[in-house]
Short mmCIF file of C-alpha atoms in Angstrom, two decimals:
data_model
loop_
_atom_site.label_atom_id
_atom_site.label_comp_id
_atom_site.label_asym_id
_atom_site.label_seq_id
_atom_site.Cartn_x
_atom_site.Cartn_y
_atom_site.Cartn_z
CA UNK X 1 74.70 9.50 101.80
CA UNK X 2 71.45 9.56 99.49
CA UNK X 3 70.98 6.01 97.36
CA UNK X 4 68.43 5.74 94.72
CA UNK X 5 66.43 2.89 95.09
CA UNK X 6 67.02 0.12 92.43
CA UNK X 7 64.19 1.62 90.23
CA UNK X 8 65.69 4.64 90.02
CA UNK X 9 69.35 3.59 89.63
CA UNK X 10 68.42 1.05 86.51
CA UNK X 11 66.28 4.41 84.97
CA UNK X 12 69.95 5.75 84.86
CA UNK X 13 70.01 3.79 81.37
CA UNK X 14 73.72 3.34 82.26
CA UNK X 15 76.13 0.75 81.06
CA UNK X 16 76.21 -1.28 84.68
CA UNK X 17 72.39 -1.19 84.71
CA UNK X 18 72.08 -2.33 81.23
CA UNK X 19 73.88 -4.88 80.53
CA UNK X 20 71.79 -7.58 82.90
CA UNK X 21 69.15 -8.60 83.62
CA UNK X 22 66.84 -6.56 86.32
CA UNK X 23 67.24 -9.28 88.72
CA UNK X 24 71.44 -9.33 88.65
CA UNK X 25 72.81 -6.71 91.16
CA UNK X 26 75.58 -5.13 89.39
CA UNK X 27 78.59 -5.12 91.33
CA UNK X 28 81.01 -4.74 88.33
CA UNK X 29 82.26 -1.85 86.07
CA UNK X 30 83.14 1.29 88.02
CA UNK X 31 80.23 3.76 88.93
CA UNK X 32 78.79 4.20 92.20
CA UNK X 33 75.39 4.25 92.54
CA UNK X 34 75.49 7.39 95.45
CA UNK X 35 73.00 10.17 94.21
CA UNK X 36 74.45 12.68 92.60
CA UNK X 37 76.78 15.91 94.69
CA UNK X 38 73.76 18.51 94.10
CA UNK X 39 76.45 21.62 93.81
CA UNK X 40 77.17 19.31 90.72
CA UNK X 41 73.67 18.24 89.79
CA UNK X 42 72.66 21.89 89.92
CA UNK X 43 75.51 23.01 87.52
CA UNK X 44 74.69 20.49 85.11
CA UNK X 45 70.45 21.53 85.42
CA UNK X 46 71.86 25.20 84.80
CA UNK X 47 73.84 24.39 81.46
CA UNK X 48 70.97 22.58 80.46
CA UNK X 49 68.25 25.66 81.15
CA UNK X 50 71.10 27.49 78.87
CA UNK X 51 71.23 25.34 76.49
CA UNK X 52 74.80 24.91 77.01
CA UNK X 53 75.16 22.34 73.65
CA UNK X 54 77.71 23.67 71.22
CA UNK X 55 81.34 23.29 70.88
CA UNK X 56 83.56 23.23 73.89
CA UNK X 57 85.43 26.57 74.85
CA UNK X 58 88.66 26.55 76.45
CA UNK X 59 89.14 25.04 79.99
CA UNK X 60 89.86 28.21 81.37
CA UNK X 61 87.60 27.64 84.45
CA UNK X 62 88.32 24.31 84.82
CA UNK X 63 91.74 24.55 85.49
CA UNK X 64 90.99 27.81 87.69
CA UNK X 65 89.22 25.00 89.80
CA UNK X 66 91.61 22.20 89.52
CA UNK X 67 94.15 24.63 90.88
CA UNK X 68 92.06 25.81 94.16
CA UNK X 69 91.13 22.54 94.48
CA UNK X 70 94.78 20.75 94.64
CA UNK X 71 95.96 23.41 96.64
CA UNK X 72 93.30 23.09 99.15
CA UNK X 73 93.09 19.31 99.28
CA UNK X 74 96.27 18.37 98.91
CA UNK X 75 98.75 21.31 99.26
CA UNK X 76 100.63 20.71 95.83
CA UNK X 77 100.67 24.08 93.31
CA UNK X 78 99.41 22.86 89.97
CA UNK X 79 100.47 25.26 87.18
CA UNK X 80 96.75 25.63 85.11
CA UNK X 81 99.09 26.13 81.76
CA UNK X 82 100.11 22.67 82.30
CA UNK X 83 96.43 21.51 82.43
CA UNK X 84 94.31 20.34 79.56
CA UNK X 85 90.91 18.30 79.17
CA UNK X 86 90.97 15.13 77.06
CA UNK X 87 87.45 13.12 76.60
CA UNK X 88 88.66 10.26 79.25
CA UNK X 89 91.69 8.91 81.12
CA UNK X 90 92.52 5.85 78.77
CA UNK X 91 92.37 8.63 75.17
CA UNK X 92 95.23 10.90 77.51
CA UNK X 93 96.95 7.67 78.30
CA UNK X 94 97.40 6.52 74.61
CA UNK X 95 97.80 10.35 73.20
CA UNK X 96 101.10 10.36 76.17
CA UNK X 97 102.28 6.91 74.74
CA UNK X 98 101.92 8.31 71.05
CA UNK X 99 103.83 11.83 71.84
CA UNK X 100 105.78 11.63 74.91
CA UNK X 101 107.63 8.85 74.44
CA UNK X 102 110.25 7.04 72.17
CA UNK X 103 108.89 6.13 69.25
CA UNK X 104 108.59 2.55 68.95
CA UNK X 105 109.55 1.78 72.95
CA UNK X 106 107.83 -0.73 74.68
CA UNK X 107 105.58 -0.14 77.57
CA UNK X 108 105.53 -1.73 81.30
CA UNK X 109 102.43 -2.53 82.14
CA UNK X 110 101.71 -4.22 86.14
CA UNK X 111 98.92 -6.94 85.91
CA UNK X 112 96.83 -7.58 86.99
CA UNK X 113 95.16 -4.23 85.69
CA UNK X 114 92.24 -2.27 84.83
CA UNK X 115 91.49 -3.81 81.84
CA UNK X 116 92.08 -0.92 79.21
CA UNK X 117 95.57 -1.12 79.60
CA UNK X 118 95.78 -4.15 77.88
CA UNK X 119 94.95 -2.38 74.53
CA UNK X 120 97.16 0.43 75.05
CA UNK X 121 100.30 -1.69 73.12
CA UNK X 122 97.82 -2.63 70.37
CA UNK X 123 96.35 0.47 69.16
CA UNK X 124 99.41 2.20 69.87
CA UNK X 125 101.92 -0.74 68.26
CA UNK X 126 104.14 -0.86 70.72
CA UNK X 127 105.43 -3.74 72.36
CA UNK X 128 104.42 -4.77 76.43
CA UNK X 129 106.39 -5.59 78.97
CA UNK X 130 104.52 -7.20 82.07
CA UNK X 131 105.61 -6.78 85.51
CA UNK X 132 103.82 -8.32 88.46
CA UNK X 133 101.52 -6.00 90.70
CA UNK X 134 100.12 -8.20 93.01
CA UNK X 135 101.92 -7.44 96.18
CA UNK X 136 102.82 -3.85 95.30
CA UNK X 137 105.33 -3.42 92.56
CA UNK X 138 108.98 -4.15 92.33
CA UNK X 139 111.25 -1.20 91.30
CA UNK X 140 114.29 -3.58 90.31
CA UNK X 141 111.90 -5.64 88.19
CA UNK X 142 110.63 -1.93 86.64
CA UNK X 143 114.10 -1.15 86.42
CA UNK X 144 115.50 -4.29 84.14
CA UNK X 145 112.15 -3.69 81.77
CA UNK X 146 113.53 0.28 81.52
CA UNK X 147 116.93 -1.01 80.96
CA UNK X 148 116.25 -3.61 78.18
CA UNK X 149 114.95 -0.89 76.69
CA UNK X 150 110.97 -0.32 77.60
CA UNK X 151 109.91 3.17 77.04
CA UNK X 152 107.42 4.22 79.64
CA UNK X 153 105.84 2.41 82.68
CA UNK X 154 101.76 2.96 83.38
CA UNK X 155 101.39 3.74 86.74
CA UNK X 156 97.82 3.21 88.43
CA UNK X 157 97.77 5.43 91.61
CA UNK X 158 95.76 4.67 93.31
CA UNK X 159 96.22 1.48 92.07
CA UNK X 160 92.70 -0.09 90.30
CA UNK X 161 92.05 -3.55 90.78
CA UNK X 162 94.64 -4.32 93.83
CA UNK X 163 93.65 -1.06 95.83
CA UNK X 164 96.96 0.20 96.81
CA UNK X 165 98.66 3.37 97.23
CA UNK X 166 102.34 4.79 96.59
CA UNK X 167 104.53 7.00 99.12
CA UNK X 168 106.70 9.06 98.53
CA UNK X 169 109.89 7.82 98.70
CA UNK X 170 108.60 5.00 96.61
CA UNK X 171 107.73 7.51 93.68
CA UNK X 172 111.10 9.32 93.94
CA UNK X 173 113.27 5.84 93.54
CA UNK X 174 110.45 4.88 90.15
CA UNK X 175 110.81 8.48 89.03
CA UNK X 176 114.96 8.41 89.27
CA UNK X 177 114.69 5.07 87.50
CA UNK X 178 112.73 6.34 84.69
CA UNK X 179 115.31 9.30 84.28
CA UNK X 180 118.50 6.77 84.48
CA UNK X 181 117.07 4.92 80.92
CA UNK X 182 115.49 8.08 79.64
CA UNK X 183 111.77 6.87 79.90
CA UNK X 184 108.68 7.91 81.09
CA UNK X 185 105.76 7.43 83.67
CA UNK X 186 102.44 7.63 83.14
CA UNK X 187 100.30 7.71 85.49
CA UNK X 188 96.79 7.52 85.89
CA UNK X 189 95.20 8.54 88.88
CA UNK X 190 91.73 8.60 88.17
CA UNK X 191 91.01 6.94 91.70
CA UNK X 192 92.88 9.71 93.41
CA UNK X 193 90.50 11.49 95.75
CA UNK X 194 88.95 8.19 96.95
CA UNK X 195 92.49 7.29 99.46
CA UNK X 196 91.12 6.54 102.84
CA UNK X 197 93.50 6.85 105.63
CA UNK X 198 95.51 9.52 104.13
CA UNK X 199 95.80 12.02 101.60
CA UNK X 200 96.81 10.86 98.07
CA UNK X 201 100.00 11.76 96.84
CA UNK X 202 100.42 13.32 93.15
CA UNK X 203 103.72 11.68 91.93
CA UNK X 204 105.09 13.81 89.43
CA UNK X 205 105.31 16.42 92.68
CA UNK X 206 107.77 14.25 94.74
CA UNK X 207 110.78 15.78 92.98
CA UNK X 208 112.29 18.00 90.05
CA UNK X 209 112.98 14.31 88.64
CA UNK X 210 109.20 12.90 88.88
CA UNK X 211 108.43 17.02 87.64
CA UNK X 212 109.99 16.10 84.12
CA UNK X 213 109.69 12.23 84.01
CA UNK X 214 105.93 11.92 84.90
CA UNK X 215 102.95 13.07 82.83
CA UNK X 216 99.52 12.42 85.02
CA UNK X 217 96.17 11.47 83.26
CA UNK X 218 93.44 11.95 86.12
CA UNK X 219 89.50 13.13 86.08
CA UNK X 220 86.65 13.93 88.57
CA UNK X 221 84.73 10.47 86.80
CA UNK X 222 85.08 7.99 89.92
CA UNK X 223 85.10 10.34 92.74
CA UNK X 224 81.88 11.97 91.35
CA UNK X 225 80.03 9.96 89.19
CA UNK X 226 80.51 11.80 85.81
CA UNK X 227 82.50 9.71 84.03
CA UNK X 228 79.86 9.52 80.98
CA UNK X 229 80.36 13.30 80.24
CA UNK X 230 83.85 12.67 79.03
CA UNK X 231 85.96 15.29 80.38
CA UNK X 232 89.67 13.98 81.63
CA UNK X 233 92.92 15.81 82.08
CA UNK X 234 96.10 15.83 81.84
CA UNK X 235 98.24 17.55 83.72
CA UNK X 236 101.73 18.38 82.67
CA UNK X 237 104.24 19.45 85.55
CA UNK X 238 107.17 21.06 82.99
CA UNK X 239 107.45 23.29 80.21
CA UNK X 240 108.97 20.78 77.20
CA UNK X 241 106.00 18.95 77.75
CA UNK X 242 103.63 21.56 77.48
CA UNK X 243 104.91 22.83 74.62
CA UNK X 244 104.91 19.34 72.75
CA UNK X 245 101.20 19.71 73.75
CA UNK X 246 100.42 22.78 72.58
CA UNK X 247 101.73 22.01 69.30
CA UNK X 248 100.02 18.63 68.76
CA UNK X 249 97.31 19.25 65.78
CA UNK X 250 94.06 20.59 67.86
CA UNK X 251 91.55 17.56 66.54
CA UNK X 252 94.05 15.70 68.85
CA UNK X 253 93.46 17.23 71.54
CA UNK X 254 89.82 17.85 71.13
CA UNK X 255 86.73 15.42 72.01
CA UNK X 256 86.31 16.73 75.65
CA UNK X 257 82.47 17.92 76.02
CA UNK X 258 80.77 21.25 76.73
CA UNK X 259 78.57 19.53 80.08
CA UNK X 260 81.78 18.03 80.88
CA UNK X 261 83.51 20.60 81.89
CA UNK X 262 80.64 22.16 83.40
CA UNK X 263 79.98 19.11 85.36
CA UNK X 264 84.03 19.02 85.92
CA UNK X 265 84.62 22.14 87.26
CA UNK X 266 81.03 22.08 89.87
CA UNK X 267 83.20 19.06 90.82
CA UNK X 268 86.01 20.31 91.78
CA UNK X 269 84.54 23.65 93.20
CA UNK X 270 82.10 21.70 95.85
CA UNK X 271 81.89 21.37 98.92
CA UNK X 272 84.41 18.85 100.06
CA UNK X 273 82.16 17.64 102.78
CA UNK X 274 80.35 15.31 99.99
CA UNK X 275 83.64 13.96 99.26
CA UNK X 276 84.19 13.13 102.75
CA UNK X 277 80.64 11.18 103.47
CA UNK X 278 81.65 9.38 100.38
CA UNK X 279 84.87 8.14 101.93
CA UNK X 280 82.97 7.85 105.13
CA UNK X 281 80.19 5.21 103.80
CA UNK X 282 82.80 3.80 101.10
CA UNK X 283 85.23 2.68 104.22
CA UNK X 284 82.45 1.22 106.11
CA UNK X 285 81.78 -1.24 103.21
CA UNK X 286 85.02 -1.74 103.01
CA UNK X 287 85.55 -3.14 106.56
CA UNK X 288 82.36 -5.03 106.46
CA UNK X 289 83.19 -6.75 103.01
CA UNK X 290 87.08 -7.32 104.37
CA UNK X 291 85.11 -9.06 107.90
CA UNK X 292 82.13 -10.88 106.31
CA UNK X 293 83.10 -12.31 102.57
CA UNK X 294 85.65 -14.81 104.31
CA UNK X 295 83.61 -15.49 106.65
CA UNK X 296 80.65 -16.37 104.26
CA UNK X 297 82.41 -18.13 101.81
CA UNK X 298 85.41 -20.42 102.59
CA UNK X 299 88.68 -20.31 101.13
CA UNK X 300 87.60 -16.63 99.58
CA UNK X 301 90.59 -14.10 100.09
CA UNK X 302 90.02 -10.51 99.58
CA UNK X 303 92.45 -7.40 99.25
CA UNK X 304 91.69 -4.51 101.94
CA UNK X 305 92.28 -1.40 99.44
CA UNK X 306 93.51 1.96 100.83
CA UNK X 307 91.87 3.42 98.01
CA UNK X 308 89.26 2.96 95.68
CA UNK X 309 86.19 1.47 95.92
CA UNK X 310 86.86 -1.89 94.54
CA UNK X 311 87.92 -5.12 95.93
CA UNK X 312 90.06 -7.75 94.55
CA UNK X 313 88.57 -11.20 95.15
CA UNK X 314 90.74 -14.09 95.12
CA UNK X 315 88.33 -17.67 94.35
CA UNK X 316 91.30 -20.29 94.04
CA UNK X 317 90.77 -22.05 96.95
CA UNK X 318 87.35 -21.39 97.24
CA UNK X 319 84.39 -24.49 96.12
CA UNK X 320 83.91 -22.33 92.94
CA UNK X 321 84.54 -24.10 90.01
CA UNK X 322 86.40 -22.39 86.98
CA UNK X 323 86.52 -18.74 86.72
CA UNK X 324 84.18 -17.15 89.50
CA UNK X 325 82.66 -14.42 87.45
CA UNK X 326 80.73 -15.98 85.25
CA UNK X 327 79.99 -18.68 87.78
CA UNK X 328 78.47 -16.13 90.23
CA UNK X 329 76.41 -14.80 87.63
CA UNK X 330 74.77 -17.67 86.71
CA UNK X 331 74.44 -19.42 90.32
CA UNK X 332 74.24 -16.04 92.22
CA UNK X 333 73.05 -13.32 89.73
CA UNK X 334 75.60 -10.94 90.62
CA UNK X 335 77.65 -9.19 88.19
CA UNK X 336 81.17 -8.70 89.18
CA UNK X 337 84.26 -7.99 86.70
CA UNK X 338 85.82 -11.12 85.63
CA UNK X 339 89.70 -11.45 86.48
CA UNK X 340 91.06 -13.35 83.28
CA UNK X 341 89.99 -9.64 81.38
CA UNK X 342 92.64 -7.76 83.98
CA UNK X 343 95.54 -9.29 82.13
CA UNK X 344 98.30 -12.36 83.29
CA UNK X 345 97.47 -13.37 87.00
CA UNK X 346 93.61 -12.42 87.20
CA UNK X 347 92.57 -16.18 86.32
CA UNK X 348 90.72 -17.61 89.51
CA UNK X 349 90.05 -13.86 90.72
CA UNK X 350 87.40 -11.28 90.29
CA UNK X 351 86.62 -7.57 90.80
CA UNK X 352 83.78 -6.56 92.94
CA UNK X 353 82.33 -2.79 93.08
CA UNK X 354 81.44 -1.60 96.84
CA UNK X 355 80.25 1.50 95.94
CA UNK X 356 76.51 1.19 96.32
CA UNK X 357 73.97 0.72 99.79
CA UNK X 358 74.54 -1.63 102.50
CA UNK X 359 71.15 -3.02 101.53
CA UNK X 360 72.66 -4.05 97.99
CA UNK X 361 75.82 -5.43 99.09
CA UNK X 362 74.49 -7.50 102.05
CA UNK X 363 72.20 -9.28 99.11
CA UNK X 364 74.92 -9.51 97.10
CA UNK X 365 76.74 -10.95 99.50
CA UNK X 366 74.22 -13.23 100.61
CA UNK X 367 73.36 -14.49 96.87
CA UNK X 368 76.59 -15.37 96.66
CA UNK X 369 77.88 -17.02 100.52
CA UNK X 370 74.38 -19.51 99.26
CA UNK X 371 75.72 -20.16 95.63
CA UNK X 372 79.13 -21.01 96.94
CA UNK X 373 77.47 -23.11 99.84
CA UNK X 374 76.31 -25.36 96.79
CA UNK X 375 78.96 -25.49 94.60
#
């Protein structure tokens, strides 16, 4: 796997190489600092020599790859009239709250979560219901929230900050709950093709019942790196709701861009072996984080994800005083997500991003085993 070094990645100009100061080692928001798939570099280089900058066509092509590339991957048959590019996972998320679902009905939302979620009751004015994640989630506490009269229930699956996965009897039993109170699930699986021990399972293809009750948000942004050329999807798996799509006003359902699908497509059209040394390196830090951060720093309990490339840090018996984030940055100049922003049950907890060299994250690491040592 090719890194930049830390010149190069901070010459990004990103958002996680901004923020800081040069001398904090970002370990935070989600991008990975891997260089980037060149099938995909090379697309992106081409629509740039063709001065690929005006409007957006149809995402024909895209969902010509999307298709090839499900089937291949994971064996499930996508229909491509059911799939549709939105700028980014959290703008499909709120359009499916807006249009898909009871107007006025409250939403179930497991915290702790990414930390977008937490808006998706504000800007959409609808009332939250919290249900604990930490764990893995509890269908008959999903089920009361449906039956008292909660509208949908945003599913993370892969789940992003915990790091868990979902089978598939435990999708059927969520999907025939949704059905039972007439709701929906909406689920975002954005952190889909990063599942390490086994193949990630779509959930709206468990049954005819997850087919109508589900309505999947998911892009090529984590697995790849492209997440700043806004170009999500959603992916509808029966015909009402493509036809509630189809006649939503088009400024709704534009704001996708021209290099994102480009970039989009070269993603899901490359070789899968890239995909594969990703895994590869990002289970290997994995392991090594699971073995060494207790180790290093006493009293520190960490999650061991199945997916994702992000690990859930738990600080509350740890010499850290107050919240950890904004204690490690100070004391260890590392940047990692603080947990109070991931909703009820984050407080004493942060997020830390894996997805960069073993040279970074033993530094990291080391910064912050010496900060805790003199807490």
């Amino acid at each position: 796997m090719y890194f930049p070094s830390l010149d190069q990645l901070r010459e990004r100009g990103t958002q996680k190489w901004t923020l800081h100061p040069d001398e904090v080692l970002p370990l935070w928001i989600a991008e990975s600092d891997f260089g980037t798939c060149p099938e995909v570099k090379q697309a992106i280089a081409d629509a740039v020599r063709r001065e690929a900058f005006g409007y957006p066509p149809e995402p024909t092509a895209l969902r010509s790859a999307m298709v090839s590339f499900y089937a291949s991957r994971y064996g499930v048959e996508l229909d491509p009239d059911g799939i549709f590019a939105v700028p980014d996972v959290v703008r499909g998320l709120e359009l499916a709250i807006i249009h898909f679902t009871r107007p006025g009905s409250p939403i179930i939302i497991p915290v702790p979560c990414y930390p977008p979620f937490l808006d998706l009751p504000v800007i959409t004015d609808r009332e939250v219901v919290y249900v604990g994640a930490e764990g893995g989630l509890d269908p008959d506490e999903i089920e009361r929230a449906f039956a008292a009269g909660a509208g949908s229930l945003i599913l993370c699956s892969p789940n992003n900050p915990l790091g868990y996965t979902f089978d598939t009897d435990f999708l059927r039993r969520l999907a025939e709950i949704a059905a039972r109170h007439d709701g929906r699930i909406i689920v975002d699986e954005i952190h889909s093709h990063l599942v390490y021990d086994r193949l990630h399972t779509m959930a709206a293809t468990v049954s005819g019942t997850a087919a109508k009750a589900c309505i999947t948000v998911t892009a090529a942004s984590k697995a790849w790196n492209v997440a700043g050329l806004k170009c999500a999807q959603m992916i509808f798996t029966n015909s009402d709701d493509i036809a509630t799509w189809n006649g939503l006003n088009h400024l709704l359902r534009s704001g996708y861009s021209t290099l994102g699908l480009v970039a989009t497509e070269a993603c899901y059209l490359a070789d899968q072996a890239f995909l594969s040394e990703e895994l590869d390196h990002l289970r290997s830090n994995r392991d090594w984080l699971a073995a060494e951060l207790p180790a290093r720093i006493p009293g520190l309990k960490t999650t061991v994800p199945e997916a994702t490339y992000l690990m859930w840090l738990d600080f509350r018996d740890t010499a850290v005083p107050g919240e950890p984030a904004p204690w490690l940055l100070e004391h260890a100049r590392v940047a990692l997500n603080d947990g109070t922003t991931f909703g009820p049950g984050g407080s004493g907890h942060a997020r830390l991003n894996f997805a960069c060299s073993r040279e970074t994250l033993t530094e990291a690491v080391d910064r912050m085993a010496n900060a805790c040592a003199q807490a």
